[in-house]
Amino acid sequence: MPATNLTADLYFVSALRAGADRSRTRLLPLADLKEPLAPHGRFAQRMLLALQSLGYIEPELSLSWADDWLDSRDWLSHGFENVSWRILRSAGASNEALHVWGDELDTSPGALRTWAAVWQDLALAEVAEYARCSLADTGFNPNWATDAAESLQAGLTKFSVHQIMYLVHIALRSLALEQRRLLPRGGKPGHAFSAAIRNYVRRASTEGWVIRAPSHPLDLPRSAITVIFAEMVTGLGDRYYTERPSLDALTRSVASRQTQH
């Protein structure tokens, strides 16, 4: 099975969990989901558009909305979160595929590599959303989280999701102190936030910090794709948050699960 189908099946089953109606013929709009589909809204939109491009779903649009799409006008002005989707694929096929790959992870290097890449992608979305919410809560511009994406991604090559969340916390505290002393003329606060994260990641790595990361923030609910990936597919459980997202960590987790059975 091609790797792209593995990811698509994960996206599809997650979308069904979060937003399928009782008949399982439609996906509810993002604004009406039973639970978050992904760590943040942009990731959820990416999932739906990917599923559309692969023929798993198609948008349900009024005639006027469809005309806007066909004429390449700004259909986003209607509100992406208000678009519902018609389901075109059998849910059973995707569910079965995920169960098969979950059972065969220890014997399928290709699947392991695919799921490691998905883990890294999801982990970046988790810490980016945490950074965005933390910036907003402390009165900073939440869009600075986008400027810090490369720093967050680099940090995840060394630390877990929860550990990076802690480093984001102390980077924000440092930035707040700097703000009190005023930034130098021409300084860009968004860049300062990204630089602070890089600095703490470097220090934590070179100085061998032991970061006992806090539990998952209560104001960041687990998304449908997180639950399915961590519990149903990989068996990572809490390791999804507490292990560095990598092929090695996933391999160890799968091996541990196999010995327990």
mmCIF file of N, CA and C in Angstrom, residues 2 41 81 92 105 224 245 247:
data_model
loop_
_atom_site.group_PDB
_atom_site.id
_atom_site.type_symbol
_atom_site.label_atom_id
_atom_site.label_comp_id
_atom_site.label_asym_id
_atom_site.label_seq_id
_atom_site.Cartn_x
_atom_site.Cartn_y
_atom_site.Cartn_z
ATOM 1 N N PRO A 2 0.696 2.196 -0.918
ATOM 2 C CA PRO A 2 1.532 3.387 -0.957
ATOM 3 C C PRO A 2 1.436 4.187 0.330
ATOM 4 N N GLY A 41 -6.579 24.696 13.512
ATOM 5 C CA GLY A 41 -7.501 24.798 12.392
ATOM 6 C C GLY A 41 -6.847 24.688 11.032
ATOM 7 N N GLU A 81 -14.749 27.175 7.520
ATOM 8 C CA GLU A 81 -15.268 26.383 8.627
ATOM 9 C C GLU A 81 -16.744 26.067 8.483
ATOM 10 N N GLY A 92 -15.270 1.617 6.316
ATOM 11 C CA GLY A 92 -14.740 0.317 6.718
ATOM 12 C C GLY A 92 -13.379 0.022 6.129
ATOM 13 N N LEU A 105 3.177 -3.099 12.418
ATOM 14 C CA LEU A 105 4.212 -2.080 12.484
ATOM 15 C C LEU A 105 5.597 -2.666 12.699
ATOM 16 N N ALA A 224 -8.893 14.575 17.304
ATOM 17 C CA ALA A 224 -9.262 13.247 16.828
ATOM 18 C C ALA A 224 -8.075 12.537 16.188
ATOM 19 N N PRO A 245 9.771 12.938 18.891
ATOM 20 C CA PRO A 245 9.159 12.307 17.719
ATOM 21 C C PRO A 245 10.216 11.919 16.682
ATOM 22 N N LEU A 247 11.901 8.220 14.264
ATOM 23 C CA LEU A 247 11.780 6.821 13.877
ATOM 24 C C LEU A 247 12.305 5.909 14.984
#
